[in-house]
N, CA and C atoms as an extended XYZ file, in Angstrom:
225
Properties=species:S:1:pos:R:3:atomname:S:1:resname:S:1:resid:I:1 pbc="F F F"
N        51.228      -16.346       24.609 N   MET     1
C        52.335      -15.448       24.345 CA  MET     1
C        52.316      -14.334       25.373 C   MET     1
N        53.481      -14.008       25.892 N   GLU     2
C        53.592      -12.895       26.805 CA  GLU     2
C        53.302      -11.604       26.052 C   GLU     2
N        52.827      -10.609       26.781 N   THR     3
C        52.629       -9.312       26.150 CA  THR     3
C        53.716       -8.365       26.616 C   THR     3
N        53.962       -7.368       25.811 N   ILE     4
C        54.969       -6.370       26.120 CA  ILE     4
C        54.459       -5.039       25.597 C   ILE     4
N        54.823       -3.973       26.251 N   THR     5
C        54.408       -2.654       25.794 CA  THR     5
C        55.413       -2.122       24.772 C   THR     5
N        54.971       -1.244       23.895 N   PRO     6
C        55.909       -0.646       22.945 CA  PRO     6
C        57.062        0.075       23.643 C   PRO     6
N        56.770        0.758       24.739 N   THR     7
C        57.816        1.477       25.469 CA  THR     7
C        58.853        0.512       26.014 C   THR     7
N        58.412       -0.565       26.629 N   ALA     8
C        59.345       -1.553       27.182 CA  ALA     8
C        60.180       -2.190       26.073 C   ALA     8
N        59.550       -2.496       24.953 N   LEU     9
C        60.264       -3.091       23.828 CA  LEU     9
C        61.298       -2.125       23.272 C   LEU     9
N        60.918       -0.884       23.077 N   ALA    10
C        61.838        0.116       22.528 CA  ALA    10
C        63.031        0.338       23.449 C   ALA    10
N        62.771        0.474       24.724 N   GLU    11
C        63.855        0.731       25.682 CA  GLU    11
C        64.801       -0.458       25.803 C   GLU    11
N        64.267       -1.650       25.845 N   ALA    12
C        65.104       -2.837       26.037 CA  ALA    12
C        65.914       -3.189       24.796 C   ALA    12
N        65.339       -2.992       23.624 N   SER    13
C        66.012       -3.449       22.411 CA  SER    13
C        66.724       -2.352       21.643 C   SER    13
N        66.487       -1.098       22.001 N   GLY    14
C        67.176       -0.006       21.335 CA  GLY    14
C        66.583        0.396       19.995 C   GLY    14
N        65.312        0.082       19.785 N   ILE    15
C        64.645        0.500       18.552 CA  ILE    15
C        63.713        1.654       18.871 C   ILE    15
N        63.215        2.318       17.848 N   SER    16
C        62.332        3.460       18.069 CA  SER    16
C        60.971        3.004       18.599 C   SER    16
N        60.327        3.890       19.310 N   LEU    17
C        58.998        3.597       19.859 CA  LEU    17
C        57.983        3.308       18.754 C   LEU    17
N        57.938        4.102       17.665 N   PRO    18
C        56.975        3.769       16.603 CA  PRO    18
C        57.227        2.399       15.982 C   PRO    18
N        58.509        2.061       15.778 N   TYR    19
C        58.829        0.752       15.195 CA  TYR    19
C        58.432       -0.367       16.150 C   TYR    19
N        58.687       -0.173       17.432 N   ALA    20
C        58.290       -1.167       18.433 CA  ALA    20
C        56.780       -1.372       18.410 C   ALA    20
N        56.050       -0.288       18.306 N   SER    21
C        54.593       -0.375       18.260 CA  SER    21
C        54.121       -1.137       17.024 C   SER    21
N        54.759       -0.879       15.885 N   GLN    22
C        54.390       -1.579       14.656 CA  GLN    22
C        54.701       -3.071       14.742 C   GLN    22
N        55.801       -3.411       15.376 N   ILE    23
C        56.161       -4.828       15.536 CA  ILE    23
C        55.131       -5.532       16.413 C   ILE    23
N        54.786       -4.924       17.532 N   ILE    24
C        53.832       -5.541       18.453 CA  ILE    24
C        52.456       -5.683       17.816 C   ILE    24
N        52.047       -4.682       17.061 N   SER    25
C        50.708       -4.706       16.454 CA  SER    25
C        50.622       -5.635       15.249 C   SER    25
N        51.769       -6.081       14.744 N   GLY    26
C        51.772       -6.964       13.587 CA  GLY    26
C        51.834       -6.230       12.267 C   GLY    26
N        51.974       -4.913       12.288 N   LYS    27
C        52.071       -4.145       11.045 CA  LYS    27
C        53.431       -4.290       10.384 C   LYS    27
N        54.447       -4.605       11.170 N   ARG    28
C        55.805       -4.798       10.645 CA  ARG    28
C        56.363       -6.095       11.219 C   ARG    28
N        57.145       -6.774       10.416 N   THR    29
C        57.843       -7.978       10.870 CA  THR    29
C        59.322       -7.635       10.968 C   THR    29
N        59.904       -7.805       12.144 N   PRO    30
C        61.324       -7.473       12.271 CA  PRO    30
C        62.198       -8.493       11.555 C   PRO    30
N        63.392       -8.065       11.220 N   ALA    31
C        64.376       -9.011       10.689 CA  ALA    31
C        64.550      -10.123       11.718 C   ALA    31
N        64.870      -11.302       11.256 N   ARG    32
C        65.012      -12.429       12.183 CA  ARG    32
C        66.052      -12.139       13.258 C   ARG    32
N        67.152      -11.491       12.875 N   SER    33
C        68.183      -11.169       13.868 CA  SER    33
C        67.650      -10.204       14.922 C   SER    33
N        66.801       -9.264       14.517 N   LEU    34
C        66.191       -8.346       15.490 CA  LEU    34
C        65.186       -9.093       16.361 C   LEU    34
N        64.420       -9.983       15.782 N   ALA    35
C        63.461      -10.763       16.567 CA  ALA    35
C        64.185      -11.573       17.649 C   ALA    35
N        65.338      -12.110       17.319 N   ILE    36
C        66.130      -12.862       18.301 CA  ILE    36
C        66.693      -11.925       19.354 C   ILE    36
N        67.156      -10.758       18.937 N   HIS    37
C        67.651       -9.754       19.889 CA  HIS    37
C        66.534       -9.345       20.860 C   HIS    37
N        65.345       -9.151       20.332 N   ILE    38
C        64.191       -8.797       21.173 CA  ILE    38
C        63.925       -9.913       22.182 C   ILE    38
N        63.966      -11.160       21.733 N   LEU    39
C        63.772      -12.292       22.636 CA  LEU    39
C        64.822      -12.284       23.740 C   LEU    39
N        66.069      -12.077       23.370 N   ARG    40
C        67.156      -12.088       24.359 CA  ARG    40
C        67.056      -10.939       25.358 C   ARG    40
N        66.606       -9.768       24.904 N   THR    41
C        66.577       -8.608       25.795 CA  THR    41
C        65.284       -8.464       26.587 C   THR    41
N        64.191       -9.043       26.079 N   THR    42
C        62.902       -8.854       26.757 CA  THR    42
C        62.230      -10.150       27.191 C   THR    42
N        62.588      -11.258       26.545 N   GLY    43
C        61.893      -12.513       26.816 CA  GLY    43
C        60.650      -12.689       25.967 C   GLY    43
N        60.289      -11.661       25.185 N   TRP    44
C        59.109      -11.715       24.318 CA  TRP    44
C        59.493      -12.318       22.977 C   TRP    44
N        58.748      -13.325       22.548 N   ARG    45
C        59.054      -14.047       21.309 CA  ARG    45
C        58.070      -13.618       20.229 C   ARG    45
N        58.609      -12.987       19.189 N   HIS    46
C        57.788      -12.562       18.051 CA  HIS    46
C        57.324      -13.789       17.280 C   HIS    46
N        56.192      -13.676       16.646 N   GLY    47
C        55.624      -14.790       15.890 CA  GLY    47
C        56.533      -15.331       14.800 C   GLY    47
N        57.417      -14.488       14.276 N   SER    48
C        58.305      -14.936       13.193 CA  SER    48
C        59.337      -15.958       13.655 C   SER    48
N        59.562      -16.056       14.957 N   ILE    49
C        60.499      -17.057       15.486 CA  ILE    49
C        59.818      -17.982       16.493 C   ILE    49
N        58.506      -17.926       16.545 N   ALA    50
C        57.751      -18.683       17.549 CA  ALA    50
C        57.929      -20.195       17.443 C   ALA    50
N        58.103      -20.699       16.240 N   LYS    51
C        58.203      -22.154       16.059 CA  LYS    51
C        59.631      -22.684       16.122 C   LYS    51
N        60.589      -21.781       16.308 N   LEU    52
C        61.986      -22.219       16.369 CA  LEU    52
C        62.335      -22.719       17.760 C   LEU    52
N        63.179      -23.720       17.796 N   THR    53
C        63.658      -24.221       19.088 CA  THR    53
C        64.758      -23.290       19.603 C   THR    53
N        65.089      -23.419       20.880 N   ASP    54
C        66.167      -22.616       21.448 CA  ASP    54
C        67.483      -22.895       20.735 C   ASP    54
N        67.711      -24.139       20.358 N   GLU    55
C        68.931      -24.503       19.643 CA  GLU    55
C        68.982      -23.832       18.274 C   GLU    55
N        67.865      -23.826       17.555 N   GLN    56
C        67.823      -23.174       16.253 CA  GLN    56
C        68.064      -21.668       16.395 C   GLN    56
N        67.485      -21.079       17.409 N   ILE    57
C        67.676      -19.649       17.645 CA  ILE    57
C        69.138      -19.349       17.938 C   ILE    57
N        69.769      -20.154       18.756 N   SER    58
C        71.189      -19.957       19.066 CA  SER    58
C        72.061      -20.075       17.819 C   SER    58
N        71.739      -21.032       16.958 N   THR    59
C        72.499      -21.206       15.725 CA  THR    59
C        72.328      -19.995       14.821 C   THR    59
N        71.096      -19.563       14.627 N   LEU    60
C        70.849      -18.385       13.795 CA  LEU    60
C        71.538      -17.154       14.360 C   LEU    60
N        71.497      -17.012       15.653 N   GLU    61
C        72.114      -15.869       16.316 CA  GLU    61
C        73.628      -15.867       16.103 C   GLU    61
N        74.227      -17.040       16.061 N   SER    62
C        75.678      -17.107       15.885 CA  SER    62
C        76.108      -16.765       14.460 C   SER    62
N        75.274      -17.063       13.475 N   VAL    63
C        75.648      -16.773       12.086 CA  VAL    63
C        75.116      -15.429       11.591 C   VAL    63
N        74.108      -14.898       12.250 N   ASP    64
C        73.509      -13.628       11.823 CA  ASP    64
C        73.116      -12.811       13.048 C   ASP    64
N        74.109      -12.283       13.774 N   PRO    65
C        73.784      -11.530       14.990 CA  PRO    65
C        73.165      -10.175       14.665 C   PRO    65
N        72.410       -9.649       15.609 N   TRP    66
C        71.806       -8.330       15.459 CA  TRP    66
C        72.893       -7.265       15.554 C   TRP    66
N        72.927       -6.398       14.562 N   VAL    67
C        73.849       -5.275       14.557 CA  VAL    67
C        73.002       -4.018       14.407 C   VAL    67
N        72.881       -3.232       15.486 N   PRO    68
C        72.047       -2.029       15.397 CA  PRO    68
C        72.646       -1.006       14.441 C   PRO    68
N        71.785       -0.189       13.876 N   ARG    69
C        72.247        0.893       13.017 CA  ARG    69
C        73.070        1.875       13.845 C   ARG    69
N        74.031        2.469       13.200 N   ALA    70
C        74.811        3.501       13.876 CA  ALA    70
C        73.929        4.735       14.047 C   ALA    70
N        74.034        5.351       15.199 N   SER    71
C        73.247        6.550       15.445 CA  SER    71
C        73.793        7.710       14.620 C   SER    71
N        72.966        8.709       14.297 N   PRO    72
C        73.444        9.854       13.521 CA  PRO    72
C        74.605       10.581       14.210 C   PRO    72
N        74.619       10.543       15.546 N   GLU    73
C        75.676       11.200       16.290 CA  GLU    73
C        77.025       10.510       16.081 C   GLU    73
N        76.995        9.218       15.781 N   ALA    74
C        78.225        8.447       15.618 CA  ALA    74
C        78.874        8.690       14.255 C   ALA    74
N        78.095        9.186       13.314 N   ALA    75
C        78.608        9.383       11.952 CA  ALA    75
C        79.513       10.584       11.856 C   ALA    75
């Protein structure tokens, strides 16, 4: 498995640095849609989607795409 830093993960995927660190360390499991978004933006494949084929990932992505939370400034 490729490695990625929390900073690189946070910047590429738009999640917070602490959350990125928890995902990488295995303390938190991202939603499947976020795990796919992370794969698409960084190339790093989280263990929760490690056994899925590219076709399965594409299908899941089409029915359940990643939708980031609205920022507080947008509210």
